[in-house]
Tab-separated table of C-alpha atoms in Angstrom:
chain	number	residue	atom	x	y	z
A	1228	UNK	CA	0.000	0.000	0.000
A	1229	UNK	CA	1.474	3.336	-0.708
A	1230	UNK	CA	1.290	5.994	1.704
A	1231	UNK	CA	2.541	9.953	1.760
A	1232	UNK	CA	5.110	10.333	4.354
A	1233	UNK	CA	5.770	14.177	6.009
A	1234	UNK	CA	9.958	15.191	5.251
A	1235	UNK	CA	12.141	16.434	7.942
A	1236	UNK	CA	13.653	19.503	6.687
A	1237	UNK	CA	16.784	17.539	6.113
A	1238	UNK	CA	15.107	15.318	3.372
A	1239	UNK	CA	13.309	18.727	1.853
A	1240	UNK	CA	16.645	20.319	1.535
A	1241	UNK	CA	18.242	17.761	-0.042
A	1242	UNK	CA	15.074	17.022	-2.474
A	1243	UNK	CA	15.138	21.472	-3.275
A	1244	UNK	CA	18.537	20.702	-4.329
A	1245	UNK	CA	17.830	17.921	-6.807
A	1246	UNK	CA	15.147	19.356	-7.837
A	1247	UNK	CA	16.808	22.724	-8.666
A	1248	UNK	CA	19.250	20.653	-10.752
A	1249	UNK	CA	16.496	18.511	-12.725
A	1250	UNK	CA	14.073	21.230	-13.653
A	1251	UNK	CA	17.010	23.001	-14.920
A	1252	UNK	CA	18.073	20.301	-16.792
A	1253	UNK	CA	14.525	19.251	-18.260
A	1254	UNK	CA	13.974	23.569	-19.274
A	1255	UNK	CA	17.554	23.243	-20.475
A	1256	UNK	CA	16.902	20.328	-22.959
A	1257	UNK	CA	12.952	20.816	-23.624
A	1258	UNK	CA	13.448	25.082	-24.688
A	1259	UNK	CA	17.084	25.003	-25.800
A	1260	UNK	CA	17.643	27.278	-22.879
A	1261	UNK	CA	21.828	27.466	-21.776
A	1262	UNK	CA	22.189	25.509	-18.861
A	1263	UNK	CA	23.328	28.657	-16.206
A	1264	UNK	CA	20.062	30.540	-17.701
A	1265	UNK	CA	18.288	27.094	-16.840
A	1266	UNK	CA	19.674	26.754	-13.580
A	1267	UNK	CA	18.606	31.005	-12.389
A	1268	UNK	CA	15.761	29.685	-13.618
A	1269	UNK	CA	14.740	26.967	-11.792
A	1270	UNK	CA	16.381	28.763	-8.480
A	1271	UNK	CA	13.703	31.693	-8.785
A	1272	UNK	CA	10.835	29.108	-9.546
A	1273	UNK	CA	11.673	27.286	-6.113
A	1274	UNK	CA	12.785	30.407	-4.195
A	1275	UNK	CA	9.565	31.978	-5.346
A	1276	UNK	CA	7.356	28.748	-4.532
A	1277	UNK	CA	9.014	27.982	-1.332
A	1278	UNK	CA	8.851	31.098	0.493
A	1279	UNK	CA	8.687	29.295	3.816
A	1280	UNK	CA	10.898	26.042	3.076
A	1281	UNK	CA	8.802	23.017	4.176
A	1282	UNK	CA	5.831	25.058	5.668
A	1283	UNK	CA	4.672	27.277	2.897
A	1284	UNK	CA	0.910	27.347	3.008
A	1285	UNK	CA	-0.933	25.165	-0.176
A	1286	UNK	CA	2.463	23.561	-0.999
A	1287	UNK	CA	2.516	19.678	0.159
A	1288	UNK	CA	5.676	17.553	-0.618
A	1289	UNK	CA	5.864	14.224	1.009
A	1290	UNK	CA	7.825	11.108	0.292
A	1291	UNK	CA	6.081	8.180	-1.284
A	1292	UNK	CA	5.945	4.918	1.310
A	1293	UNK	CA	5.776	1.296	0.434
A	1294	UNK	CA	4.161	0.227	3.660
A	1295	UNK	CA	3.551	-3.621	1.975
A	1296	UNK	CA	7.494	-3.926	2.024
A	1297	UNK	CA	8.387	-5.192	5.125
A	1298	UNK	CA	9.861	-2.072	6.418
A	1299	UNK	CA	8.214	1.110	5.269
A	1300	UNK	CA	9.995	2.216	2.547
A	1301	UNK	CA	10.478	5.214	0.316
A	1302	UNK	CA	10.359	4.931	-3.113
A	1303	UNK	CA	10.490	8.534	-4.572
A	1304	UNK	CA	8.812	11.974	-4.159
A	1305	UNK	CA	5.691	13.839	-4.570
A	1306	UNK	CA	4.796	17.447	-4.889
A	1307	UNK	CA	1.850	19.350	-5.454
A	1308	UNK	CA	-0.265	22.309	-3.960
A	1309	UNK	CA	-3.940	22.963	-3.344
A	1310	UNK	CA	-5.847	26.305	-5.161
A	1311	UNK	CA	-8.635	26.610	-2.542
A	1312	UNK	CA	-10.142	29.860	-4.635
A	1313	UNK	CA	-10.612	27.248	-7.742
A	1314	UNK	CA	-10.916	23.959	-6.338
A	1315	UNK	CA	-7.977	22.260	-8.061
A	1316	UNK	CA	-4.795	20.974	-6.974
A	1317	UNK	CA	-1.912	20.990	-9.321
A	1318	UNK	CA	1.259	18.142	-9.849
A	1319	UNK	CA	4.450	19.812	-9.761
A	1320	UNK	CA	6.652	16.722	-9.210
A	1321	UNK	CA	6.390	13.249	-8.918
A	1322	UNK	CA	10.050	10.846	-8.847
A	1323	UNK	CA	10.489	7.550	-7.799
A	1324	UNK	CA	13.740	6.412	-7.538
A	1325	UNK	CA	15.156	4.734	-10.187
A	1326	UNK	CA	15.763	0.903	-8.288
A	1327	UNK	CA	11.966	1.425	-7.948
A	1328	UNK	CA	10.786	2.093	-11.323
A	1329	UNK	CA	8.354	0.109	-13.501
A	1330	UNK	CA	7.164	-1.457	-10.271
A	1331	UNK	CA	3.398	0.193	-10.762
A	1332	UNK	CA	4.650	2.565	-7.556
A	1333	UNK	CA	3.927	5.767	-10.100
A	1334	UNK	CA	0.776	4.590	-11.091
A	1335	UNK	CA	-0.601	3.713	-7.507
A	1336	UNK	CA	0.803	7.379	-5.937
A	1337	UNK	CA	-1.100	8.778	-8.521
A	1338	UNK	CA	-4.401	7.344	-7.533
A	1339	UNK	CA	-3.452	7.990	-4.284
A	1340	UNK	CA	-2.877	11.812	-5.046
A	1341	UNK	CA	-6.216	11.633	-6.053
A	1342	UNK	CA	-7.770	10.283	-3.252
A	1343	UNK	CA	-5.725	13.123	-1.142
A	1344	UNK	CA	-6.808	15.688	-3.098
A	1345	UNK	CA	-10.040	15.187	-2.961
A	1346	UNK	CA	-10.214	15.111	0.595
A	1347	UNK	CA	-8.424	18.208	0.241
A	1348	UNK	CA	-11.709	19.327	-1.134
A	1349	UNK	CA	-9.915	19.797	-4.581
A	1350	UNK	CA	-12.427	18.383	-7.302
A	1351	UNK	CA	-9.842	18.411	-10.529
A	1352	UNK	CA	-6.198	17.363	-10.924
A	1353	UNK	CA	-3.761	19.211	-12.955
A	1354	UNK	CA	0.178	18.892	-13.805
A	1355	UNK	CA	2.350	20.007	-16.736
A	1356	UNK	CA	4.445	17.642	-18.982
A	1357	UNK	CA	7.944	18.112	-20.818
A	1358	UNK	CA	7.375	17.044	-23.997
A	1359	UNK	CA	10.191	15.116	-24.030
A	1360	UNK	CA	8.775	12.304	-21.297
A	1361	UNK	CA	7.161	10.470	-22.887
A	1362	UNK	CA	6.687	7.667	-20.594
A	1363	UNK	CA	5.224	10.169	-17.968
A	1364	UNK	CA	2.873	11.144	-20.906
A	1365	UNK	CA	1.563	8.068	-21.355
A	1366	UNK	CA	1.060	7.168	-17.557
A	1367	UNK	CA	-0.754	10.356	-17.213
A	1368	UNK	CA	-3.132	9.075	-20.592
A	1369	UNK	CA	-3.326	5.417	-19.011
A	1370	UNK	CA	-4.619	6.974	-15.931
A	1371	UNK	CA	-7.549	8.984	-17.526
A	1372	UNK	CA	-5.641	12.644	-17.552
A	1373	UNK	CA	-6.898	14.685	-20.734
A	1374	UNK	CA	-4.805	17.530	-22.865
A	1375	UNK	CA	-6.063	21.012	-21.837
A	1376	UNK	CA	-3.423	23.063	-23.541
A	1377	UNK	CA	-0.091	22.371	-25.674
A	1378	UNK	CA	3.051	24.267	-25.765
A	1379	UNK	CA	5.317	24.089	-28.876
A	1380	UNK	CA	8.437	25.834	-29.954
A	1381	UNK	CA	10.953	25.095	-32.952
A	1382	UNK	CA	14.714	25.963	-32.662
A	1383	UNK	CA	15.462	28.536	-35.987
């Protein structure tokens, strides 16, 4: 059974640093963006999101718990916050680690997200998708999530 663990600011720091380095990397390689440009980026994008580290208000990051294993045990990251005003909650982030993958553990955090959103109050789900994942695309189709706008650019 999966299960959303709370992080110790220890774990959040060290996930804000990854994460600085990924998103940068996916703007970098998705919008042909220089990598130090990519990287200010994605520093201002968390900076601005996580105003108060762990405990800014409507932002909920938790790691993902295999509780069937026989210890509980992580197997990657979520991320998402809670619009009150519209009733939606939106993805930011979802990882599981990489010994972890194609195990169904994306697929069943997802559902789970759902479930927690709801009781959230939230009544829709949204995220954004580099165009260049195309597994996560197709999880997100599998699992019933429907295009609501496309972003395109060509390199000239």
């Amino acid at each position: 059974m999966i299960s959303f663990e709370k992080m110790n600011n220890q774990e959040f720091e060290k996930y804000i640093d990854f994460m600085k380095k990924e998103y940068a990397q996916d703007i970098s390689a998705n919008f042909s963006l220089p990598m130090d440009k990519a990287l200010e980026e994605s520093e201002m994008m968390v900076k601005n999101t996580f105003s108060d580290g762990l405990l800014t208000e409507g932002q909920y990051i938790f790691n993902i718990s295999d509780s069937n294993s026989n210890s509980n045990t992580n197997v990657g990251i979520i991320w998402f916050n809670v619009n009150t005003e519209i009733n939606r909650a939106f993805l930011y982030h979802i990882f599981i680690d990489e010994l972890h993958r194609n195990k169904g553990y994306g697929t069943k955090a997802l559902k789970a997200l759902e479930v927690r959103v709801k009781e959230l109050g939230m009544d829709s789900l949204a995220l954004s998708v580099f165009g260049k994942n195309e597994g996560a695309y197709n999880l997100y189709k599998k699992l019933g999530y429907t295009t609501s706008s496309i972003s395109m650019h060509k390199v000239i």
